[in-house]
Tab-separated table of C-alpha atoms in Angstrom:
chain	number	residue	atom	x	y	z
P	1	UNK	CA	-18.332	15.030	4.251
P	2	UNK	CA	-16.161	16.950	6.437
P	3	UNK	CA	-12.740	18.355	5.684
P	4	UNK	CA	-9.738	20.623	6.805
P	5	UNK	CA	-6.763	22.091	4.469
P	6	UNK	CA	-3.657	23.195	5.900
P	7	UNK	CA	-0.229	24.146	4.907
P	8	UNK	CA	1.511	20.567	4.480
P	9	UNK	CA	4.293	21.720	7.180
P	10	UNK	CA	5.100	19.696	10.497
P	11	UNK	CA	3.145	21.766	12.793
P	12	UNK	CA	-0.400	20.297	10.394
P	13	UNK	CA	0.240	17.068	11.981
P	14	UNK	CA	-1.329	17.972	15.651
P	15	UNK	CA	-4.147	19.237	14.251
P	16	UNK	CA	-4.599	16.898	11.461
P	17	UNK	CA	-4.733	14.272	14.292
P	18	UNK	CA	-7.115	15.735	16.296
P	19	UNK	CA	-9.715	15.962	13.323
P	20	UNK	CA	-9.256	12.611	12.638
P	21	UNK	CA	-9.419	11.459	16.212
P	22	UNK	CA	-12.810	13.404	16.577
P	23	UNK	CA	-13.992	12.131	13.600
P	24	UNK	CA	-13.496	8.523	14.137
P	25	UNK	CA	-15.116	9.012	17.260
P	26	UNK	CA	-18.219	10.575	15.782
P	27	UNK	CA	-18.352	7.411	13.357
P	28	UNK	CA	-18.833	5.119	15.832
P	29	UNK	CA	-15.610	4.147	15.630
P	30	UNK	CA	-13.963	2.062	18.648
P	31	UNK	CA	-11.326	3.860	20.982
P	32	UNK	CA	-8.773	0.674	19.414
P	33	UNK	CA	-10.073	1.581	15.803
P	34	UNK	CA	-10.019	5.312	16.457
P	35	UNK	CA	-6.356	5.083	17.547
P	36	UNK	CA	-5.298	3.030	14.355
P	37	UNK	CA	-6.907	5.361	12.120
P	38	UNK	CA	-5.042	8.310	13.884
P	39	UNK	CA	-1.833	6.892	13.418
P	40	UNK	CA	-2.816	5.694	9.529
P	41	UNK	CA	-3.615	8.633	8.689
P	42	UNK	CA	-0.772	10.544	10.559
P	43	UNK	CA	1.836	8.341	8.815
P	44	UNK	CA	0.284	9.651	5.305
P	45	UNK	CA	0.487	13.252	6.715
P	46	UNK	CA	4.128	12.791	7.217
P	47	UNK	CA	5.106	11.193	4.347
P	48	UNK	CA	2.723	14.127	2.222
P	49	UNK	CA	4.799	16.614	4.703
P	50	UNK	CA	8.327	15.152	4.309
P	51	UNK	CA	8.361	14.279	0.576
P	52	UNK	CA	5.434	15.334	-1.667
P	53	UNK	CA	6.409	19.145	-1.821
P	54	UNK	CA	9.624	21.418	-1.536
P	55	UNK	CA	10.373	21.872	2.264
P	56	UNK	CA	10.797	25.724	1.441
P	57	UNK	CA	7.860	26.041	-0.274
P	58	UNK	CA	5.084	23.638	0.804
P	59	UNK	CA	1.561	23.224	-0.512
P	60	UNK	CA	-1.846	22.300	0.661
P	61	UNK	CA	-3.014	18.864	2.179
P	62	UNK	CA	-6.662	18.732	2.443
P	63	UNK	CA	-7.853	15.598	4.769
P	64	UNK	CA	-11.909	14.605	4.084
P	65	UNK	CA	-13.371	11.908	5.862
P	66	UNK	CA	-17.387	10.379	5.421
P	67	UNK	CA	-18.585	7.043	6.749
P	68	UNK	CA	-20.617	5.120	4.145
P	69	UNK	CA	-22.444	1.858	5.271
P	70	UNK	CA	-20.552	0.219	8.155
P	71	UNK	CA	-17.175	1.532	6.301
P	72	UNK	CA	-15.085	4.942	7.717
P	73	UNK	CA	-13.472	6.658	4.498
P	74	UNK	CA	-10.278	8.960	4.989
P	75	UNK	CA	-9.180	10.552	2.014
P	76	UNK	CA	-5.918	12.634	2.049
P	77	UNK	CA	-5.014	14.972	-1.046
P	78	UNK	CA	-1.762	16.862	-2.160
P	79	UNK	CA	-0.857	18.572	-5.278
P	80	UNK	CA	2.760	17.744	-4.788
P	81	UNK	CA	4.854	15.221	-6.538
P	82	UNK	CA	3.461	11.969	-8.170
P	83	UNK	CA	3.873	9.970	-4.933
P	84	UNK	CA	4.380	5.860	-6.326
P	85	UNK	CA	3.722	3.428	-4.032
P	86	UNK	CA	5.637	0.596	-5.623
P	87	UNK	CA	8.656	2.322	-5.040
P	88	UNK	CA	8.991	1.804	-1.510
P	89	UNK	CA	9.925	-1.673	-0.657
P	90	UNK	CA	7.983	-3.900	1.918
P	91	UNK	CA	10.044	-3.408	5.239
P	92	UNK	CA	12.030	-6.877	6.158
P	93	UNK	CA	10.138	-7.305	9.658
P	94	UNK	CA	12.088	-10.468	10.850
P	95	UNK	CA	16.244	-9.088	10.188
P	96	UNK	CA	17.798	-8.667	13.194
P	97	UNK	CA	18.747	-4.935	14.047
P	98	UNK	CA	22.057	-4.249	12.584
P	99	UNK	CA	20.487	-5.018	9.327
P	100	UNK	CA	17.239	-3.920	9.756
P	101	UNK	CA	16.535	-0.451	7.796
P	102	UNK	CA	15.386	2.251	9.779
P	103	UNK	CA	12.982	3.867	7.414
P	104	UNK	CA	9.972	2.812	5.199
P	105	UNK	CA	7.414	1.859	7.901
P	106	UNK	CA	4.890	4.374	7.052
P	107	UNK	CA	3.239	2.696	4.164
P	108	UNK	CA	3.580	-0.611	5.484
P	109	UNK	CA	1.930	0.838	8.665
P	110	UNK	CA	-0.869	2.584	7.247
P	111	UNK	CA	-1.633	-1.353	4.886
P	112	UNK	CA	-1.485	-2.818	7.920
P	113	UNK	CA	-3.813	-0.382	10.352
P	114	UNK	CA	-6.436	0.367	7.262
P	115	UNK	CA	-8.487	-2.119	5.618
P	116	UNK	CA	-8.386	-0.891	2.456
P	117	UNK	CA	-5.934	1.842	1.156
P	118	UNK	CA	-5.803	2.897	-2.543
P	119	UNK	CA	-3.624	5.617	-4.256
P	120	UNK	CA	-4.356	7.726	-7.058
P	121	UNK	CA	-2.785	10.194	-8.891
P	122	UNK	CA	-4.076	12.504	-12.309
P	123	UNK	CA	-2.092	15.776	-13.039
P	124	UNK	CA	-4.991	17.872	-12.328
P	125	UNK	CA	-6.294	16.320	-9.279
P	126	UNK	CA	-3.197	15.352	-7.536
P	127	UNK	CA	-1.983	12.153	-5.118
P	128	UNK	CA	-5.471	10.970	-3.747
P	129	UNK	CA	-4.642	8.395	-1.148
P	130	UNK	CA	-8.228	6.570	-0.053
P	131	UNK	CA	-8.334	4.843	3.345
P	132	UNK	CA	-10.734	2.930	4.278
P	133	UNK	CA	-12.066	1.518	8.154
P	134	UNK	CA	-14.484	-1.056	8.155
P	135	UNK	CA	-16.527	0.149	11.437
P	136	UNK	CA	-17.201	-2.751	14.060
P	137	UNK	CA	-20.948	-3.761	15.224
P	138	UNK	CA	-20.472	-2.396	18.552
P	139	UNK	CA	-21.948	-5.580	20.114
P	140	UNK	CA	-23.692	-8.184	18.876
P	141	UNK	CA	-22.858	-12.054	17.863
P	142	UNK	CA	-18.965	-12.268	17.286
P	143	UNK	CA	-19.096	-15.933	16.202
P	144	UNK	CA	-18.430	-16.802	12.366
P	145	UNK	CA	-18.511	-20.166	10.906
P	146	UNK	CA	-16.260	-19.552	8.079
P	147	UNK	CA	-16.317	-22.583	5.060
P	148	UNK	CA	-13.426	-23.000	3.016
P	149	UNK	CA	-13.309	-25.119	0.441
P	150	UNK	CA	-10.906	-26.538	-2.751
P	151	UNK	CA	-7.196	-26.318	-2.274
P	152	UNK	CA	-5.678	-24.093	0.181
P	153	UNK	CA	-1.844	-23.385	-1.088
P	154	UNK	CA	0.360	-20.291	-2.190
P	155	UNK	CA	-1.807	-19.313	-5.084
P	156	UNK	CA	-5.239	-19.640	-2.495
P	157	UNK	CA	-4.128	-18.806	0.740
P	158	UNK	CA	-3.834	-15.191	0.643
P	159	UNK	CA	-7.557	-14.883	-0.553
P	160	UNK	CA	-8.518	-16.831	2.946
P	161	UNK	CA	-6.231	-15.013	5.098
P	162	UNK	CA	-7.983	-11.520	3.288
P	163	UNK	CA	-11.241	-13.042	3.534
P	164	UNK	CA	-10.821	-13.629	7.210
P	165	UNK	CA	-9.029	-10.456	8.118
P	166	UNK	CA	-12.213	-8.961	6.844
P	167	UNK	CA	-14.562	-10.436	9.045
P	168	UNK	CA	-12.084	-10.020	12.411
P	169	UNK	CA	-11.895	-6.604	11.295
P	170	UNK	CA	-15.892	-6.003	11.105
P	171	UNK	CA	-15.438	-7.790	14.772
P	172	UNK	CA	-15.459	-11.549	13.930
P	173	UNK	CA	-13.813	-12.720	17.092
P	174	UNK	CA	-14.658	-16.535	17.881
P	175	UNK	CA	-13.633	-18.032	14.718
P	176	UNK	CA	-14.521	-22.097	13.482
P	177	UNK	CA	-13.343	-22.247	10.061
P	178	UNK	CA	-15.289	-25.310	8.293
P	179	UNK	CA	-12.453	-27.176	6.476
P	180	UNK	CA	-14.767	-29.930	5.238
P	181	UNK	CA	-14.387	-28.667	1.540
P	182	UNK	CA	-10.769	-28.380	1.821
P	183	UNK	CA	-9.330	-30.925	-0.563
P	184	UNK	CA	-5.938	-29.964	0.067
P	185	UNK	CA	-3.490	-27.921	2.351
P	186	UNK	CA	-0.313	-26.807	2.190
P	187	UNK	CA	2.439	-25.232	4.023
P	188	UNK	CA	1.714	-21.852	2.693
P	189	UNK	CA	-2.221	-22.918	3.760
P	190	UNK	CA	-0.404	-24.127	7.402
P	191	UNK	CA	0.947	-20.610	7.274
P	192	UNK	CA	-2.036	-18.726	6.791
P	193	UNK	CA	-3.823	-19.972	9.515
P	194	UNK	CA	-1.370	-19.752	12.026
P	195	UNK	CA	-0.928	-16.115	11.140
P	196	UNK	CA	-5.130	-16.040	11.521
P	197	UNK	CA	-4.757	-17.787	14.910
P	198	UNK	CA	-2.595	-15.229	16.250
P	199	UNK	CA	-4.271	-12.079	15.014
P	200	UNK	CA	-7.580	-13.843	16.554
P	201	UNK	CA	-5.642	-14.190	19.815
P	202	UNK	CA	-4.259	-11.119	19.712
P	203	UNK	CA	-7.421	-9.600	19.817
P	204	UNK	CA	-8.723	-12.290	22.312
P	205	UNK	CA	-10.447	-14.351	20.271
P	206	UNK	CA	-10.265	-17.407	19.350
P	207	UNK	CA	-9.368	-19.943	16.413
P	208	UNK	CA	-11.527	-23.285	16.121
P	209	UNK	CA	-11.027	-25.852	13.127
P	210	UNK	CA	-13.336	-28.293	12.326
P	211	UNK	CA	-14.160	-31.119	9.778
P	212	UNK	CA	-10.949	-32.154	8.326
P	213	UNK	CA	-10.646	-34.024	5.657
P	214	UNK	CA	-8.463	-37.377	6.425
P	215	UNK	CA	-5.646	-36.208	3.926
P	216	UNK	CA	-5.966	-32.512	5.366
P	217	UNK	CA	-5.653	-34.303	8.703
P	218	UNK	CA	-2.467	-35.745	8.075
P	219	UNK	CA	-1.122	-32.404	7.163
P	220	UNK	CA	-1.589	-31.568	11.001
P	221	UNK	CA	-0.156	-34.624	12.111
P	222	UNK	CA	2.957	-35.259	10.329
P	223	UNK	CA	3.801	-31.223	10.901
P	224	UNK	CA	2.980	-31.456	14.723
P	225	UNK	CA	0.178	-29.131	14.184
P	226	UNK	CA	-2.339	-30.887	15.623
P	227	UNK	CA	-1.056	-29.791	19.124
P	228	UNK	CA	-1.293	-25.823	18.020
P	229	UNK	CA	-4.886	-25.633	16.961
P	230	UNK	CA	-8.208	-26.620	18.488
P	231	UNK	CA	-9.313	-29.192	15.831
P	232	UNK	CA	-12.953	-30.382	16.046
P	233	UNK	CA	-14.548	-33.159	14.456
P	234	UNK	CA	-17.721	-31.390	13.313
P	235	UNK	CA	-19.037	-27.313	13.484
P	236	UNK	CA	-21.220	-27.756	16.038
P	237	UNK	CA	-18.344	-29.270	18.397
P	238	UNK	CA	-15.868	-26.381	17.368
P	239	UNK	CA	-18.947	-24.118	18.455
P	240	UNK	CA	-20.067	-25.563	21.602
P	241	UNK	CA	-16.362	-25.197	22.800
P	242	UNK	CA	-15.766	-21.633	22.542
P	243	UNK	CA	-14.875	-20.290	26.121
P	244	UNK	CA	-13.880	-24.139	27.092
P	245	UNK	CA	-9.962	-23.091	26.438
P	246	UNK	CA	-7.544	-25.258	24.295
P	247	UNK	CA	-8.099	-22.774	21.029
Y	1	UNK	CA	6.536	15.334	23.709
Y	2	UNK	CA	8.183	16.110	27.087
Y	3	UNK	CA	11.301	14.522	27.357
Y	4	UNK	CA	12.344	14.142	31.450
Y	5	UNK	CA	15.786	13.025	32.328
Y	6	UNK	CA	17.931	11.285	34.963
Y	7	UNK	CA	21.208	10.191	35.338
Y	8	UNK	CA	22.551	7.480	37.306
Y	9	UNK	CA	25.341	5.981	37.948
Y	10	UNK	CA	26.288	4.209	35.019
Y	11	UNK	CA	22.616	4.397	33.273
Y	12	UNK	CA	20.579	7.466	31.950
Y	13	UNK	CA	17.284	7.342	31.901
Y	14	UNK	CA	14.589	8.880	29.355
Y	15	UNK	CA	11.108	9.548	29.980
Y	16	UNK	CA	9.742	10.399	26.926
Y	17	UNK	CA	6.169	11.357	27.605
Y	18	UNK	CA	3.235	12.400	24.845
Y	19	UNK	CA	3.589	12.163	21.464
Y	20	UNK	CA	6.323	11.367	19.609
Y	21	UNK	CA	5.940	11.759	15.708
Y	22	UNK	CA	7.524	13.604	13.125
Y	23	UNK	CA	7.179	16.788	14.540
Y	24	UNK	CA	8.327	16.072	17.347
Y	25	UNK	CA	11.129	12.963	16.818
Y	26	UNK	CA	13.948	15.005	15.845
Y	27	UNK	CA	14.185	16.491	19.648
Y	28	UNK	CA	14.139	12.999	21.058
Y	29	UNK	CA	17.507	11.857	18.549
Y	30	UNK	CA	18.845	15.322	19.784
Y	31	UNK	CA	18.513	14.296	23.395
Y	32	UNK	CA	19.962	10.806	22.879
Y	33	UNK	CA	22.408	12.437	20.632
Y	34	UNK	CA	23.624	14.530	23.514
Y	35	UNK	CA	24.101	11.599	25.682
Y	36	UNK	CA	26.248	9.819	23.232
Y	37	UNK	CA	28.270	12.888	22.272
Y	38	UNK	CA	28.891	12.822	26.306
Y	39	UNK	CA	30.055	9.090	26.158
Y	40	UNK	CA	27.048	7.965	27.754
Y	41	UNK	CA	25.698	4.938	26.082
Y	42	UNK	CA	23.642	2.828	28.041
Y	43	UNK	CA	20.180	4.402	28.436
Y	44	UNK	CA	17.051	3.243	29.738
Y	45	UNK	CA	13.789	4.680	28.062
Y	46	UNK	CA	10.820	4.819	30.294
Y	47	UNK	CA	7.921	4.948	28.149
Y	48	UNK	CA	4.878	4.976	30.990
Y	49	UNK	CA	3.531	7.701	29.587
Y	50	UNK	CA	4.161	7.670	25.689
Y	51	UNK	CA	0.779	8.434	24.140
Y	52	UNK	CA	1.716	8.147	20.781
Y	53	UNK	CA	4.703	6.992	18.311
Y	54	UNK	CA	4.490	7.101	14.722
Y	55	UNK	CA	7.662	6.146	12.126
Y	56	UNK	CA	9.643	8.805	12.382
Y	57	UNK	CA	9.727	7.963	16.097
Y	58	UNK	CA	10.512	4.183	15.512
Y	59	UNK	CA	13.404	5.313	13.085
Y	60	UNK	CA	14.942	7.425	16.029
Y	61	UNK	CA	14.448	4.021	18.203
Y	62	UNK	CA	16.288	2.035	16.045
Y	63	UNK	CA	19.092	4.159	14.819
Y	64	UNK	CA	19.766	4.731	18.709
Y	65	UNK	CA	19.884	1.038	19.416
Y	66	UNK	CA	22.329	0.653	16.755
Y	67	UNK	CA	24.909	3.109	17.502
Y	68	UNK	CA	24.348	2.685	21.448
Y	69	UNK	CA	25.534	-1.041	20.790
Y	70	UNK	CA	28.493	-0.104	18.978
Y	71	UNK	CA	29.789	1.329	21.836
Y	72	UNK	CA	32.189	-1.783	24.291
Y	73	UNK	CA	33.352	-1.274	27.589
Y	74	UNK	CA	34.838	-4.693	27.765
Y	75	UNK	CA	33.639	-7.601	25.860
Y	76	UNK	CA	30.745	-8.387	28.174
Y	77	UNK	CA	29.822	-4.567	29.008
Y	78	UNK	CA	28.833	-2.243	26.568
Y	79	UNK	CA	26.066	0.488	25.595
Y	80	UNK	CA	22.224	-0.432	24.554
Y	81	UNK	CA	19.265	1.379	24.737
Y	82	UNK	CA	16.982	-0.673	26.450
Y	83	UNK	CA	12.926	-0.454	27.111
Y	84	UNK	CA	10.528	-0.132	30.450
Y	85	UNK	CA	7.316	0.392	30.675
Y	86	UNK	CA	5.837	-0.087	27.271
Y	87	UNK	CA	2.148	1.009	26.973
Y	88	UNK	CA	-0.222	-1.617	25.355
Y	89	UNK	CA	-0.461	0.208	22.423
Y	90	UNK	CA	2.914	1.426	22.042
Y	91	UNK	CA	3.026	-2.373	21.958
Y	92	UNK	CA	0.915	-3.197	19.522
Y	93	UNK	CA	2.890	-0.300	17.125
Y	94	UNK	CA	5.879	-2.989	17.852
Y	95	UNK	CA	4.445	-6.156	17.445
Y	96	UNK	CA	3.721	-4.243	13.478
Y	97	UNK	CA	6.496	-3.111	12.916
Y	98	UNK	CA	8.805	-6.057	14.570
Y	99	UNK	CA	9.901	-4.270	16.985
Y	100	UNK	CA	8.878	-6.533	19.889
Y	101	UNK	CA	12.215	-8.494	18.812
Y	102	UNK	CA	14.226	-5.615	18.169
Y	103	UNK	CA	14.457	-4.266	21.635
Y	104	UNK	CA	14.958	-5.717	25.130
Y	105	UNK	CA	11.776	-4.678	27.056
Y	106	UNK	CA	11.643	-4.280	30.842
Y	107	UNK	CA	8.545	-4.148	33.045
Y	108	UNK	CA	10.066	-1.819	35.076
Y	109	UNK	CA	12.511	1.053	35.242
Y	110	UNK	CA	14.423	-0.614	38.212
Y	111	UNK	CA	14.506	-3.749	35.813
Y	112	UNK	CA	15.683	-1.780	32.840
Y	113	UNK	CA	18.604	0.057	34.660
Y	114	UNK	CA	19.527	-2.869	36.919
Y	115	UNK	CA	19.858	-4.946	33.449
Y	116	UNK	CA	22.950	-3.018	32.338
């Protein structure tokens, strides 16, 4: 484990960026993964910087990192005030920009770049926050049949999309999720994969579906979805057509 | 952060160069500040060579927008801050955060300021 403590003022941030940068880079880390973990942990920086201490009189923030497995771990520790995560809301992404608030992106940011991210607090050993990167095979087979199975709907869908954004993030890219199990989809199921689509795309990968079950089916077709995803009748057909376009 | 500046006829134009976070934010609102405290609200920021943007940076972005718009000529002209040049993973910070939607982006600096 590696570390560096400095003086939780503005000028820490350049330097607590290059540690990180060279760290992630020693990891293994890619240059995209690298970058997201600089920013991650830069955000946490600033809001330790900006809010955990008195500006007059700041304390220590003492950055660690260790890689464990294929996982990068950043841990980032002040002895300032209690920092509570719950009390910063979720930033409304889609108002349009003379409502949109200007602050409270950091902690959204940092959920968003990280793949895990925990916060702890105890009197004596102050805010811990814990981030963790899972760190991509560098090359290797970047197809995943994915099954899913039982009812896909508000209560379920979140626990696919996570499961999913897992395996993109340990560099899943070509994607055929096996629906044959799926009993039942709905619009909060829709949802879920379109949102997997486009971080697969986004990444240039590649979203196939295959083995719908006839009432899943209609799902597709009564909500026009059927002309959005690459639907396949069995797994081996949503394999064979990776790199054939149409995904 | 090196912040390099040119003025135009009716546009100014920012190129904000480096990194932009919280250390270094507050002197990019200053030099937007300055322009609006001149009555110059329709800027173009050229962001070719933006390494690096974290929150504090994106608050500056938006708060600009927002008071550059307030600002009318006429009914059709008016001020906006308005984006060229966006590196891919200035881009990416964006598509996060929303911003993609927020702003009008240009490919081009000649775009940007021949926009307004």
């Amino acid at each position: 484990m590696d570390s560096i403590t400095l003086t939780a003022d503005l000028e820490a941030l350049a330097r607590i960026s290059a540690f990180i940068t060279a760290a992630a880079e020693r990891a293994g880390l890619d240059e995209r993964a690298t970058w997201q973990v600089q920013l991650a942990v830069d955000e946490a920086a600033t809001n330790v910087i900006q809010h955990a201490y008195d500006p007059e009189a700041p304390g220590d923030i003492t950055l660690s990192w260790r890689s464990e497995g294929n996982q990068f771990i950043v841990t980032l520790r002040d002895f300032g005030r209690q920092f509570d995560p719950g009390s910063i809301p979720p930033p409304d992404l889609s108002s349009p920009l003379e409502e949109r608030q200007a602050g409270g992106l950091g902690i959204y940011l940092i959920t968003r770049l990280m793949d895990e991210v925990r916060f702890d607090f105890n009197p004596q050993g102050g805010n811990v926050l814990t981030m963790i990167k899972y760190i991509a095979p560098a090359s290797g087979d970047d197809t995943l049949t994915f099954p899913v199975t039982g009812r896909v709907d508000a209560a379920t869908a979140p626990q696919l999309s996570r499961a999913v954004h897992e395996e993109i993030a340990r560099g899943a890219r070509r994607v055929v999720l096996d629906l044959s199990g799926v009993s039942f989809l709905s619009s909060s199921g829709l949802r879920a994969l379109l949102l997997i689509r486009k971080e697969l795309m986004t990444l240039g990968g590649e979203l196939r579906l295959a083995a719908l079950q006839p009432q899943v089916r209609e799902v597709f077709d009564l909500t026009g979805f059927t002309q959005v995803f690459a639907i396949h009748p069995g797994v081996a057909e949503a394999r064979a057509a990776f790199g054939q376009g149409r995904a | 952060m090196e912040i390099t500046h040119r003025r135009m006829n009716r546009v100014d134009l920012l190129e904000v160069a480096g990194r932009v976070d919280a250390a270094t934010a507050p002197h990019l609102k200053q030099q937007i500040d300055n322009l609006f405290n001149e009555g110059r609200y329709r800027i173009v920021l050229d962001l070719a060579n933006l390494e690096y943007i974290s929150s504090p940076g994106l608050r500056v972005l938006i708060e600009a927008r927002k008071r550059a718009r307030e600002w009318k000529l006429t009914d059709l002209e008016g001020g906006d801050i308005r984006i060229a040049n966006l590196p891919p993973r200035i881009k990416e910070v964006f598509d996060l955060t929303g911003f993609t939607s927020l702003f009008e982006l240009y490919n081009d600096t000649v775009e940007a300021v021949g926009s307004f």
